[in-house]
């Protein structure tokens, strides 16, 4: 079995998608466990999603599951996007962006994924979004090791393929991330409220 190590770096390059396709991807691959220090934004998003909260402010699991069922949110452990809200130092992140860009090289997944687990998630993503065309790699030891696995996603299918080289350069702009934190320019919000409403309305039709 290929050892992916504890926190392998995810690299993705792919063909851009349309605005409508990005809306669908980013709602249906959003993390099911959204955490942010921006409580106002978190409350706003939960209210928009129709997700109730308990007396401690935690999402009610029944209403959260109802939202996931209604919009077909995939159950992803390693490959979820966090483009709506994220407490990560670098802010919102993921392999798809709201402008339709498909690609990433600046964050790790984990902990301790297996090739089989990640393959299953790419298969679920490919089946849900057959218009996606991309290649993905995992590089061991937070991007400082070797290419452990490469996937090709196209026409609703996923396959493990032999790498022909590293598909993207590792991006680690920690200084800029830290500066954003200390200067107050960093935000945990990844999308405007209007765009989020647009995406939900599109998927509800």
mmCIF file with all atom_site columns, C-alpha atoms in Angstrom:
data_model
loop_
_atom_site.group_PDB
_atom_site.id
_atom_site.type_symbol
_atom_site.label_atom_id
_atom_site.label_alt_id
_atom_site.label_comp_id
_atom_site.label_asym_id
_atom_site.label_entity_id
_atom_site.label_seq_id
_atom_site.pdbx_PDB_ins_code
_atom_site.Cartn_x
_atom_site.Cartn_y
_atom_site.Cartn_z
_atom_site.occupancy
_atom_site.B_iso_or_equiv
_atom_site.pdbx_formal_charge
_atom_site.auth_seq_id
_atom_site.auth_comp_id
_atom_site.auth_asym_id
_atom_site.auth_atom_id
_atom_site.pdbx_PDB_model_num
ATOM 1   C CA . UNK A 1 1   ? 0.000   0.000  0.000   1.00 0.00 ? 1   UNK A CA 1
ATOM 2   C CA . UNK A 1 2   ? 1.272   3.478  -0.880  1.00 0.00 ? 2   UNK A CA 1
ATOM 3   C CA . UNK A 1 3   ? 2.000   5.570  2.217   1.00 0.00 ? 3   UNK A CA 1
ATOM 4   C CA . UNK A 1 4   ? 0.538   9.035  1.697   1.00 0.00 ? 4   UNK A CA 1
ATOM 5   C CA . UNK A 1 5   ? 1.918   10.234 5.074   1.00 0.00 ? 5   UNK A CA 1
ATOM 6   C CA . UNK A 1 6   ? -0.049  12.240 7.627   1.00 0.00 ? 6   UNK A CA 1
ATOM 7   C CA . UNK A 1 7   ? -0.597  15.522 5.741   1.00 0.00 ? 7   UNK A CA 1
ATOM 8   C CA . UNK A 1 8   ? 0.033   15.096 1.987   1.00 0.00 ? 8   UNK A CA 1
ATOM 9   C CA . UNK A 1 9   ? -0.100  18.174 -0.247  1.00 0.00 ? 9   UNK A CA 1
ATOM 10  C CA . UNK A 1 10  ? -2.932  18.260 -2.780  1.00 0.00 ? 10  UNK A CA 1
ATOM 11  C CA . UNK A 1 11  ? -2.079  19.471 -6.280  1.00 0.00 ? 11  UNK A CA 1
ATOM 12  C CA . UNK A 1 12  ? -4.827  19.982 -8.857  1.00 0.00 ? 12  UNK A CA 1
ATOM 13  C CA . UNK A 1 13  ? -4.794  21.401 -12.383 1.00 0.00 ? 13  UNK A CA 1
ATOM 14  C CA . UNK A 1 14  ? -7.822  21.357 -14.640 1.00 0.00 ? 14  UNK A CA 1
ATOM 15  C CA . UNK A 1 15  ? -10.015 23.052 -17.201 1.00 0.00 ? 15  UNK A CA 1
ATOM 16  C CA . UNK A 1 16  ? -11.971 26.051 -15.953 1.00 0.00 ? 16  UNK A CA 1
ATOM 17  C CA . UNK A 1 17  ? -15.713 25.620 -15.433 1.00 0.00 ? 17  UNK A CA 1
ATOM 18  C CA . UNK A 1 18  ? -18.579 28.048 -16.003 1.00 0.00 ? 18  UNK A CA 1
ATOM 19  C CA . UNK A 1 19  ? -20.087 30.304 -13.353 1.00 0.00 ? 19  UNK A CA 1
ATOM 20  C CA . UNK A 1 20  ? -23.101 28.007 -13.040 1.00 0.00 ? 20  UNK A CA 1
ATOM 21  C CA . UNK A 1 21  ? -20.903 24.920 -12.764 1.00 0.00 ? 21  UNK A CA 1
ATOM 22  C CA . UNK A 1 22  ? -18.769 26.589 -10.081 1.00 0.00 ? 22  UNK A CA 1
ATOM 23  C CA . UNK A 1 23  ? -21.949 27.398 -8.151  1.00 0.00 ? 23  UNK A CA 1
ATOM 24  C CA . UNK A 1 24  ? -22.958 23.746 -8.215  1.00 0.00 ? 24  UNK A CA 1
ATOM 25  C CA . UNK A 1 25  ? -19.537 22.384 -7.315  1.00 0.00 ? 25  UNK A CA 1
ATOM 26  C CA . UNK A 1 26  ? -18.962 24.761 -4.412  1.00 0.00 ? 26  UNK A CA 1
ATOM 27  C CA . UNK A 1 27  ? -22.329 24.135 -2.779  1.00 0.00 ? 27  UNK A CA 1
ATOM 28  C CA . UNK A 1 28  ? -22.258 20.368 -3.252  1.00 0.00 ? 28  UNK A CA 1
ATOM 29  C CA . UNK A 1 29  ? -18.599 19.900 -2.212  1.00 0.00 ? 29  UNK A CA 1
ATOM 30  C CA . UNK A 1 30  ? -18.631 22.366 0.664   1.00 0.00 ? 30  UNK A CA 1
ATOM 31  C CA . UNK A 1 31  ? -17.338 20.917 3.913   1.00 0.00 ? 31  UNK A CA 1
ATOM 32  C CA . UNK A 1 32  ? -20.050 19.435 6.104   1.00 0.00 ? 32  UNK A CA 1
ATOM 33  C CA . UNK A 1 33  ? -18.216 20.780 9.168   1.00 0.00 ? 33  UNK A CA 1
ATOM 34  C CA . UNK A 1 34  ? -17.901 24.513 8.612   1.00 0.00 ? 34  UNK A CA 1
ATOM 35  C CA . UNK A 1 35  ? -15.889 26.235 11.342  1.00 0.00 ? 35  UNK A CA 1
ATOM 36  C CA . UNK A 1 36  ? -14.953 29.899 11.480  1.00 0.00 ? 36  UNK A CA 1
ATOM 37  C CA . UNK A 1 37  ? -14.106 32.532 14.070  1.00 0.00 ? 37  UNK A CA 1
ATOM 38  C CA . UNK A 1 38  ? -16.398 34.929 12.196  1.00 0.00 ? 38  UNK A CA 1
ATOM 39  C CA . UNK A 1 39  ? -19.575 34.106 14.119  1.00 0.00 ? 39  UNK A CA 1
ATOM 40  C CA . UNK A 1 40  ? -21.652 36.698 12.278  1.00 0.00 ? 40  UNK A CA 1
ATOM 41  C CA . UNK A 1 41  ? -20.821 35.121 8.912   1.00 0.00 ? 41  UNK A CA 1
ATOM 42  C CA . UNK A 1 42  ? -21.309 31.601 10.236  1.00 0.00 ? 42  UNK A CA 1
ATOM 43  C CA . UNK A 1 43  ? -24.759 32.536 11.550  1.00 0.00 ? 43  UNK A CA 1
ATOM 44  C CA . UNK A 1 44  ? -25.628 34.278 8.280   1.00 0.00 ? 44  UNK A CA 1
ATOM 45  C CA . UNK A 1 45  ? -24.655 31.215 6.232   1.00 0.00 ? 45  UNK A CA 1
ATOM 46  C CA . UNK A 1 46  ? -26.528 28.801 8.487   1.00 0.00 ? 46  UNK A CA 1
ATOM 47  C CA . UNK A 1 47  ? -29.628 30.999 8.342   1.00 0.00 ? 47  UNK A CA 1
ATOM 48  C CA . UNK A 1 48  ? -29.414 31.118 4.545   1.00 0.00 ? 48  UNK A CA 1
ATOM 49  C CA . UNK A 1 49  ? -29.011 27.327 4.450   1.00 0.00 ? 49  UNK A CA 1
ATOM 50  C CA . UNK A 1 50  ? -31.977 26.878 6.784   1.00 0.00 ? 50  UNK A CA 1
ATOM 51  C CA . UNK A 1 51  ? -29.797 25.137 9.365   1.00 0.00 ? 51  UNK A CA 1
ATOM 52  C CA . UNK A 1 52  ? -31.005 25.639 12.933  1.00 0.00 ? 52  UNK A CA 1
ATOM 53  C CA . UNK A 1 53  ? -28.597 25.983 15.865  1.00 0.00 ? 53  UNK A CA 1
ATOM 54  C CA . UNK A 1 54  ? -28.795 24.755 19.432  1.00 0.00 ? 54  UNK A CA 1
ATOM 55  C CA . UNK A 1 55  ? -28.461 26.949 22.523  1.00 0.00 ? 55  UNK A CA 1
ATOM 56  C CA . UNK A 1 56  ? -24.663 26.758 22.220  1.00 0.00 ? 56  UNK A CA 1
ATOM 57  C CA . UNK A 1 57  ? -24.718 27.952 18.615  1.00 0.00 ? 57  UNK A CA 1
ATOM 58  C CA . UNK A 1 58  ? -23.855 24.552 17.145  1.00 0.00 ? 58  UNK A CA 1
ATOM 59  C CA . UNK A 1 59  ? -25.650 23.419 13.969  1.00 0.00 ? 59  UNK A CA 1
ATOM 60  C CA . UNK A 1 60  ? -28.591 21.106 14.529  1.00 0.00 ? 60  UNK A CA 1
ATOM 61  C CA . UNK A 1 61  ? -27.629 17.851 12.837  1.00 0.00 ? 61  UNK A CA 1
ATOM 62  C CA . UNK A 1 62  ? -31.134 17.064 11.592  1.00 0.00 ? 62  UNK A CA 1
ATOM 63  C CA . UNK A 1 63  ? -31.598 20.374 9.794   1.00 0.00 ? 63  UNK A CA 1
ATOM 64  C CA . UNK A 1 64  ? -27.999 20.181 8.527   1.00 0.00 ? 64  UNK A CA 1
ATOM 65  C CA . UNK A 1 65  ? -28.693 16.729 7.089   1.00 0.00 ? 65  UNK A CA 1
ATOM 66  C CA . UNK A 1 66  ? -31.893 18.020 5.507   1.00 0.00 ? 66  UNK A CA 1
ATOM 67  C CA . UNK A 1 67  ? -29.874 20.744 3.759   1.00 0.00 ? 67  UNK A CA 1
ATOM 68  C CA . UNK A 1 68  ? -27.284 18.208 2.556   1.00 0.00 ? 68  UNK A CA 1
ATOM 69  C CA . UNK A 1 69  ? -30.016 15.929 1.226   1.00 0.00 ? 69  UNK A CA 1
ATOM 70  C CA . UNK A 1 70  ? -31.879 18.740 -0.522  1.00 0.00 ? 70  UNK A CA 1
ATOM 71  C CA . UNK A 1 71  ? -28.819 20.057 -2.359  1.00 0.00 ? 71  UNK A CA 1
ATOM 72  C CA . UNK A 1 72  ? -27.005 16.758 -2.869  1.00 0.00 ? 72  UNK A CA 1
ATOM 73  C CA . UNK A 1 73  ? -23.963 17.732 -0.792  1.00 0.00 ? 73  UNK A CA 1
ATOM 74  C CA . UNK A 1 74  ? -21.302 15.036 -1.128  1.00 0.00 ? 74  UNK A CA 1
ATOM 75  C CA . UNK A 1 75  ? -19.886 13.374 1.984   1.00 0.00 ? 75  UNK A CA 1
ATOM 76  C CA . UNK A 1 76  ? -16.203 14.259 1.549   1.00 0.00 ? 76  UNK A CA 1
ATOM 77  C CA . UNK A 1 77  ? -13.534 13.844 4.211   1.00 0.00 ? 77  UNK A CA 1
ATOM 78  C CA . UNK A 1 78  ? -10.422 14.803 2.227   1.00 0.00 ? 78  UNK A CA 1
ATOM 79  C CA . UNK A 1 79  ? -11.521 16.662 -0.911  1.00 0.00 ? 79  UNK A CA 1
ATOM 80  C CA . UNK A 1 80  ? -14.183 19.067 0.353   1.00 0.00 ? 80  UNK A CA 1
ATOM 81  C CA . UNK A 1 81  ? -13.874 22.695 -0.710  1.00 0.00 ? 81  UNK A CA 1
ATOM 82  C CA . UNK A 1 82  ? -13.975 25.455 1.899   1.00 0.00 ? 82  UNK A CA 1
ATOM 83  C CA . UNK A 1 83  ? -14.755 28.437 -0.319  1.00 0.00 ? 83  UNK A CA 1
ATOM 84  C CA . UNK A 1 84  ? -17.717 29.688 1.732   1.00 0.00 ? 84  UNK A CA 1
ATOM 85  C CA . UNK A 1 85  ? -16.019 30.047 5.109   1.00 0.00 ? 85  UNK A CA 1
ATOM 86  C CA . UNK A 1 86  ? -12.743 28.875 6.612   1.00 0.00 ? 86  UNK A CA 1
ATOM 87  C CA . UNK A 1 87  ? -10.721 29.571 9.748   1.00 0.00 ? 87  UNK A CA 1
ATOM 88  C CA . UNK A 1 88  ? -7.507  28.444 8.011   1.00 0.00 ? 88  UNK A CA 1
ATOM 89  C CA . UNK A 1 89  ? -4.637  30.945 8.119   1.00 0.00 ? 89  UNK A CA 1
ATOM 90  C CA . UNK A 1 90  ? -4.878  31.413 4.363   1.00 0.00 ? 90  UNK A CA 1
ATOM 91  C CA . UNK A 1 91  ? -8.632  32.013 4.431   1.00 0.00 ? 91  UNK A CA 1
ATOM 92  C CA . UNK A 1 92  ? -11.091 30.233 2.146   1.00 0.00 ? 92  UNK A CA 1
ATOM 93  C CA . UNK A 1 93  ? -9.508  27.496 0.034   1.00 0.00 ? 93  UNK A CA 1
ATOM 94  C CA . UNK A 1 94  ? -10.203 24.544 -2.232  1.00 0.00 ? 94  UNK A CA 1
ATOM 95  C CA . UNK A 1 95  ? -9.538  22.953 -5.608  1.00 0.00 ? 95  UNK A CA 1
ATOM 96  C CA . UNK A 1 96  ? -12.384 24.936 -7.225  1.00 0.00 ? 96  UNK A CA 1
ATOM 97  C CA . UNK A 1 97  ? -12.913 28.702 -6.961  1.00 0.00 ? 97  UNK A CA 1
ATOM 98  C CA . UNK A 1 98  ? -15.938 30.915 -7.534  1.00 0.00 ? 98  UNK A CA 1
ATOM 99  C CA . UNK A 1 99  ? -14.451 32.322 -10.751 1.00 0.00 ? 99  UNK A CA 1
ATOM 100 C CA . UNK A 1 100 ? -14.432 28.812 -12.240 1.00 0.00 ? 100 UNK A CA 1
ATOM 101 C CA . UNK A 1 101 ? -10.719 28.148 -11.738 1.00 0.00 ? 101 UNK A CA 1
ATOM 102 C CA . UNK A 1 102 ? -9.882  24.487 -11.126 1.00 0.00 ? 102 UNK A CA 1
ATOM 103 C CA . UNK A 1 103 ? -6.562  24.108 -9.348  1.00 0.00 ? 103 UNK A CA 1
ATOM 104 C CA . UNK A 1 104 ? -4.686  24.274 -6.059  1.00 0.00 ? 104 UNK A CA 1
ATOM 105 C CA . UNK A 1 105 ? -1.221  23.740 -4.610  1.00 0.00 ? 105 UNK A CA 1
ATOM 106 C CA . UNK A 1 106 ? -1.186  25.566 -1.282  1.00 0.00 ? 106 UNK A CA 1
ATOM 107 C CA . UNK A 1 107 ? -2.777  23.228 1.257   1.00 0.00 ? 107 UNK A CA 1
ATOM 108 C CA . UNK A 1 108 ? -2.563  19.709 2.660   1.00 0.00 ? 108 UNK A CA 1
ATOM 109 C CA . UNK A 1 109 ? -5.240  17.110 3.248   1.00 0.00 ? 109 UNK A CA 1
ATOM 110 C CA . UNK A 1 110 ? -5.302  14.683 6.139   1.00 0.00 ? 110 UNK A CA 1
ATOM 111 C CA . UNK A 1 111 ? -4.986  13.071 8.506   1.00 0.00 ? 111 UNK A CA 1
ATOM 112 C CA . UNK A 1 112 ? -3.532  9.806  7.194   1.00 0.00 ? 112 UNK A CA 1
ATOM 113 C CA . UNK A 1 113 ? -5.560  9.396  3.988   1.00 0.00 ? 113 UNK A CA 1
ATOM 114 C CA . UNK A 1 114 ? -5.244  6.249  1.908   1.00 0.00 ? 114 UNK A CA 1
ATOM 115 C CA . UNK A 1 115 ? -5.115  6.019  -1.876  1.00 0.00 ? 115 UNK A CA 1
ATOM 116 C CA . UNK A 1 116 ? -8.333  4.013  -1.744  1.00 0.00 ? 116 UNK A CA 1
ATOM 117 C CA . UNK A 1 117 ? -10.165 6.669  0.293   1.00 0.00 ? 117 UNK A CA 1
ATOM 118 C CA . UNK A 1 118 ? -9.069  9.528  -1.958  1.00 0.00 ? 118 UNK A CA 1
ATOM 119 C CA . UNK A 1 119 ? -9.873  7.520  -5.092  1.00 0.00 ? 119 UNK A CA 1
ATOM 120 C CA . UNK A 1 120 ? -13.414 6.924  -3.811  1.00 0.00 ? 120 UNK A CA 1
ATOM 121 C CA . UNK A 1 121 ? -13.877 10.643 -3.222  1.00 0.00 ? 121 UNK A CA 1
ATOM 122 C CA . UNK A 1 122 ? -12.605 11.588 -6.701  1.00 0.00 ? 122 UNK A CA 1
ATOM 123 C CA . UNK A 1 123 ? -14.965 8.960  -8.125  1.00 0.00 ? 123 UNK A CA 1
ATOM 124 C CA . UNK A 1 124 ? -17.902 10.539 -6.287  1.00 0.00 ? 124 UNK A CA 1
ATOM 125 C CA . UNK A 1 125 ? -16.874 14.004 -7.500  1.00 0.00 ? 125 UNK A CA 1
ATOM 126 C CA . UNK A 1 126 ? -16.437 12.835 -11.102 1.00 0.00 ? 126 UNK A CA 1
ATOM 127 C CA . UNK A 1 127 ? -19.850 11.160 -11.115 1.00 0.00 ? 127 UNK A CA 1
ATOM 128 C CA . UNK A 1 128 ? -21.543 14.243 -9.643  1.00 0.00 ? 128 UNK A CA 1
ATOM 129 C CA . UNK A 1 129 ? -19.872 16.693 -12.048 1.00 0.00 ? 129 UNK A CA 1
ATOM 130 C CA . UNK A 1 130 ? -19.214 14.898 -15.360 1.00 0.00 ? 130 UNK A CA 1
ATOM 131 C CA . UNK A 1 131 ? -18.115 18.170 -16.987 1.00 0.00 ? 131 UNK A CA 1
ATOM 132 C CA . UNK A 1 132 ? -14.979 18.242 -14.798 1.00 0.00 ? 132 UNK A CA 1
ATOM 133 C CA . UNK A 1 133 ? -11.620 17.600 -16.465 1.00 0.00 ? 133 UNK A CA 1
ATOM 134 C CA . UNK A 1 134 ? -8.625  17.635 -14.132 1.00 0.00 ? 134 UNK A CA 1
ATOM 135 C CA . UNK A 1 135 ? -5.505  15.903 -12.883 1.00 0.00 ? 135 UNK A CA 1
ATOM 136 C CA . UNK A 1 136 ? -4.739  15.619 -9.176  1.00 0.00 ? 136 UNK A CA 1
ATOM 137 C CA . UNK A 1 137 ? -1.695  14.505 -7.218  1.00 0.00 ? 137 UNK A CA 1
ATOM 138 C CA . UNK A 1 138 ? -0.735  13.942 -3.614  1.00 0.00 ? 138 UNK A CA 1
ATOM 139 C CA . UNK A 1 139 ? 2.824   14.776 -2.581  1.00 0.00 ? 139 UNK A CA 1
ATOM 140 C CA . UNK A 1 140 ? 3.976   13.219 0.679   1.00 0.00 ? 140 UNK A CA 1
ATOM 141 C CA . UNK A 1 141 ? 5.261   15.030 3.776   1.00 0.00 ? 141 UNK A CA 1
ATOM 142 C CA . UNK A 1 142 ? 3.295   18.256 3.276   1.00 0.00 ? 142 UNK A CA 1
ATOM 143 C CA . UNK A 1 143 ? 4.671   18.674 -0.240  1.00 0.00 ? 143 UNK A CA 1
ATOM 144 C CA . UNK A 1 144 ? 8.315   18.080 0.655   1.00 0.00 ? 144 UNK A CA 1
ATOM 145 C CA . UNK A 1 145 ? 8.344   14.400 -0.295  1.00 0.00 ? 145 UNK A CA 1
ATOM 146 C CA . UNK A 1 146 ? 7.536   12.508 -3.472  1.00 0.00 ? 146 UNK A CA 1
ATOM 147 C CA . UNK A 1 147 ? 4.515   12.107 -5.738  1.00 0.00 ? 147 UNK A CA 1
ATOM 148 C CA . UNK A 1 148 ? 2.541   9.294  -4.137  1.00 0.00 ? 148 UNK A CA 1
ATOM 149 C CA . UNK A 1 149 ? -0.454  9.090  -6.473  1.00 0.00 ? 149 UNK A CA 1
ATOM 150 C CA . UNK A 1 150 ? -1.924  10.777 -9.544  1.00 0.00 ? 150 UNK A CA 1
ATOM 151 C CA . UNK A 1 151 ? -5.559  10.770 -10.663 1.00 0.00 ? 151 UNK A CA 1
ATOM 152 C CA . UNK A 1 152 ? -7.216  11.747 -13.930 1.00 0.00 ? 152 UNK A CA 1
ATOM 153 C CA . UNK A 1 153 ? -10.851 12.909 -13.855 1.00 0.00 ? 153 UNK A CA 1
ATOM 154 C CA . UNK A 1 154 ? -12.798 13.231 -17.098 1.00 0.00 ? 154 UNK A CA 1
ATOM 155 C CA . UNK A 1 155 ? -16.269 12.480 -18.494 1.00 0.00 ? 155 UNK A CA 1
ATOM 156 C CA . UNK A 1 156 ? -17.600 11.366 -15.125 1.00 0.00 ? 156 UNK A CA 1
ATOM 157 C CA . UNK A 1 157 ? -14.800 8.844  -14.554 1.00 0.00 ? 157 UNK A CA 1
ATOM 158 C CA . UNK A 1 158 ? -11.726 8.703  -12.322 1.00 0.00 ? 158 UNK A CA 1
ATOM 159 C CA . UNK A 1 159 ? -8.562  6.680  -12.878 1.00 0.00 ? 159 UNK A CA 1
ATOM 160 C CA . UNK A 1 160 ? -5.241  6.302  -11.107 1.00 0.00 ? 160 UNK A CA 1
ATOM 161 C CA . UNK A 1 161 ? -2.557  7.053  -13.690 1.00 0.00 ? 161 UNK A CA 1
ATOM 162 C CA . UNK A 1 162 ? 1.217   7.036  -13.864 1.00 0.00 ? 162 UNK A CA 1
ATOM 163 C CA . UNK A 1 163 ? 2.653   10.510 -13.210 1.00 0.00 ? 163 UNK A CA 1
ATOM 164 C CA . UNK A 1 164 ? 4.673   12.188 -15.951 1.00 0.00 ? 164 UNK A CA 1
ATOM 165 C CA . UNK A 1 165 ? 6.038   14.694 -13.451 1.00 0.00 ? 165 UNK A CA 1
ATOM 166 C CA . UNK A 1 166 ? 4.726   17.055 -10.814 1.00 0.00 ? 166 UNK A CA 1
ATOM 167 C CA . UNK A 1 167 ? 1.718   18.881 -12.240 1.00 0.00 ? 167 UNK A CA 1
ATOM 168 C CA . UNK A 1 168 ? 2.063   22.127 -10.233 1.00 0.00 ? 168 UNK A CA 1
ATOM 169 C CA . UNK A 1 169 ? 4.587   23.984 -8.116  1.00 0.00 ? 169 UNK A CA 1
ATOM 170 C CA . UNK A 1 170 ? 4.128   23.870 -4.360  1.00 0.00 ? 170 UNK A CA 1
ATOM 171 C CA . UNK A 1 171 ? 2.787   27.187 -3.069  1.00 0.00 ? 171 UNK A CA 1
ATOM 172 C CA . UNK A 1 172 ? 3.575   28.142 0.539   1.00 0.00 ? 172 UNK A CA 1
ATOM 173 C CA . UNK A 1 173 ? 3.215   31.888 1.042   1.00 0.00 ? 173 UNK A CA 1
ATOM 174 C CA . UNK A 1 174 ? 3.190   31.704 4.833   1.00 0.00 ? 174 UNK A CA 1
ATOM 175 C CA . UNK A 1 175 ? 4.621   35.223 5.230   1.00 0.00 ? 175 UNK A CA 1
ATOM 176 C CA . UNK A 1 176 ? 1.737   36.746 3.273   1.00 0.00 ? 176 UNK A CA 1
ATOM 177 C CA . UNK A 1 177 ? -0.769  34.695 5.263   1.00 0.00 ? 177 UNK A CA 1
ATOM 178 C CA . UNK A 1 178 ? 0.716   35.843 8.564   1.00 0.00 ? 178 UNK A CA 1
ATOM 179 C CA . UNK A 1 179 ? 0.819   39.456 7.380   1.00 0.00 ? 179 UNK A CA 1
ATOM 180 C CA . UNK A 1 180 ? -2.856  39.291 6.490   1.00 0.00 ? 180 UNK A CA 1
ATOM 181 C CA . UNK A 1 181 ? -3.635  38.009 9.969   1.00 0.00 ? 181 UNK A CA 1
ATOM 182 C CA . UNK A 1 182 ? -1.683  40.701 11.801  1.00 0.00 ? 182 UNK A CA 1
ATOM 183 C CA . UNK A 1 183 ? -2.697  43.557 9.488   1.00 0.00 ? 183 UNK A CA 1
ATOM 184 C CA . UNK A 1 184 ? -6.351  42.618 9.659   1.00 0.00 ? 184 UNK A CA 1
ATOM 185 C CA . UNK A 1 185 ? -6.686  42.149 5.892   1.00 0.00 ? 185 UNK A CA 1
ATOM 186 C CA . UNK A 1 186 ? -7.346  38.414 6.149   1.00 0.00 ? 186 UNK A CA 1
ATOM 187 C CA . UNK A 1 187 ? -10.953 37.285 5.919   1.00 0.00 ? 187 UNK A CA 1
ATOM 188 C CA . UNK A 1 188 ? -12.614 33.975 6.698   1.00 0.00 ? 188 UNK A CA 1
ATOM 189 C CA . UNK A 1 189 ? -15.390 34.752 4.198   1.00 0.00 ? 189 UNK A CA 1
ATOM 190 C CA . UNK A 1 190 ? -14.859 33.233 0.775   1.00 0.00 ? 190 UNK A CA 1
ATOM 191 C CA . UNK A 1 191 ? -17.862 34.532 -1.133  1.00 0.00 ? 191 UNK A CA 1
ATOM 192 C CA . UNK A 1 192 ? -20.332 37.406 -1.147  1.00 0.00 ? 192 UNK A CA 1
ATOM 193 C CA . UNK A 1 193 ? -23.804 36.879 0.259   1.00 0.00 ? 193 UNK A CA 1
ATOM 194 C CA . UNK A 1 194 ? -25.333 37.750 -3.124  1.00 0.00 ? 194 UNK A CA 1
ATOM 195 C CA . UNK A 1 195 ? -23.280 35.078 -4.918  1.00 0.00 ? 195 UNK A CA 1
ATOM 196 C CA . UNK A 1 196 ? -24.149 32.507 -2.281  1.00 0.00 ? 196 UNK A CA 1
ATOM 197 C CA . UNK A 1 197 ? -27.852 33.300 -2.681  1.00 0.00 ? 197 UNK A CA 1
ATOM 198 C CA . UNK A 1 198 ? -27.455 32.966 -6.454  1.00 0.00 ? 198 UNK A CA 1
ATOM 199 C CA . UNK A 1 199 ? -25.848 29.539 -6.113  1.00 0.00 ? 199 UNK A CA 1
ATOM 200 C CA . UNK A 1 200 ? -28.545 28.243 -3.782  1.00 0.00 ? 200 UNK A CA 1
ATOM 201 C CA . UNK A 1 201 ? -31.334 29.576 -5.986  1.00 0.00 ? 201 UNK A CA 1
ATOM 202 C CA . UNK A 1 202 ? -29.762 27.904 -9.016  1.00 0.00 ? 202 UNK A CA 1
ATOM 203 C CA . UNK A 1 203 ? -29.569 24.514 -7.312  1.00 0.00 ? 203 UNK A CA 1
ATOM 204 C CA . UNK A 1 204 ? -33.073 24.804 -5.873  1.00 0.00 ? 204 UNK A CA 1
ATOM 205 C CA . UNK A 1 205 ? -34.661 25.002 -9.330  1.00 0.00 ? 205 UNK A CA 1
#
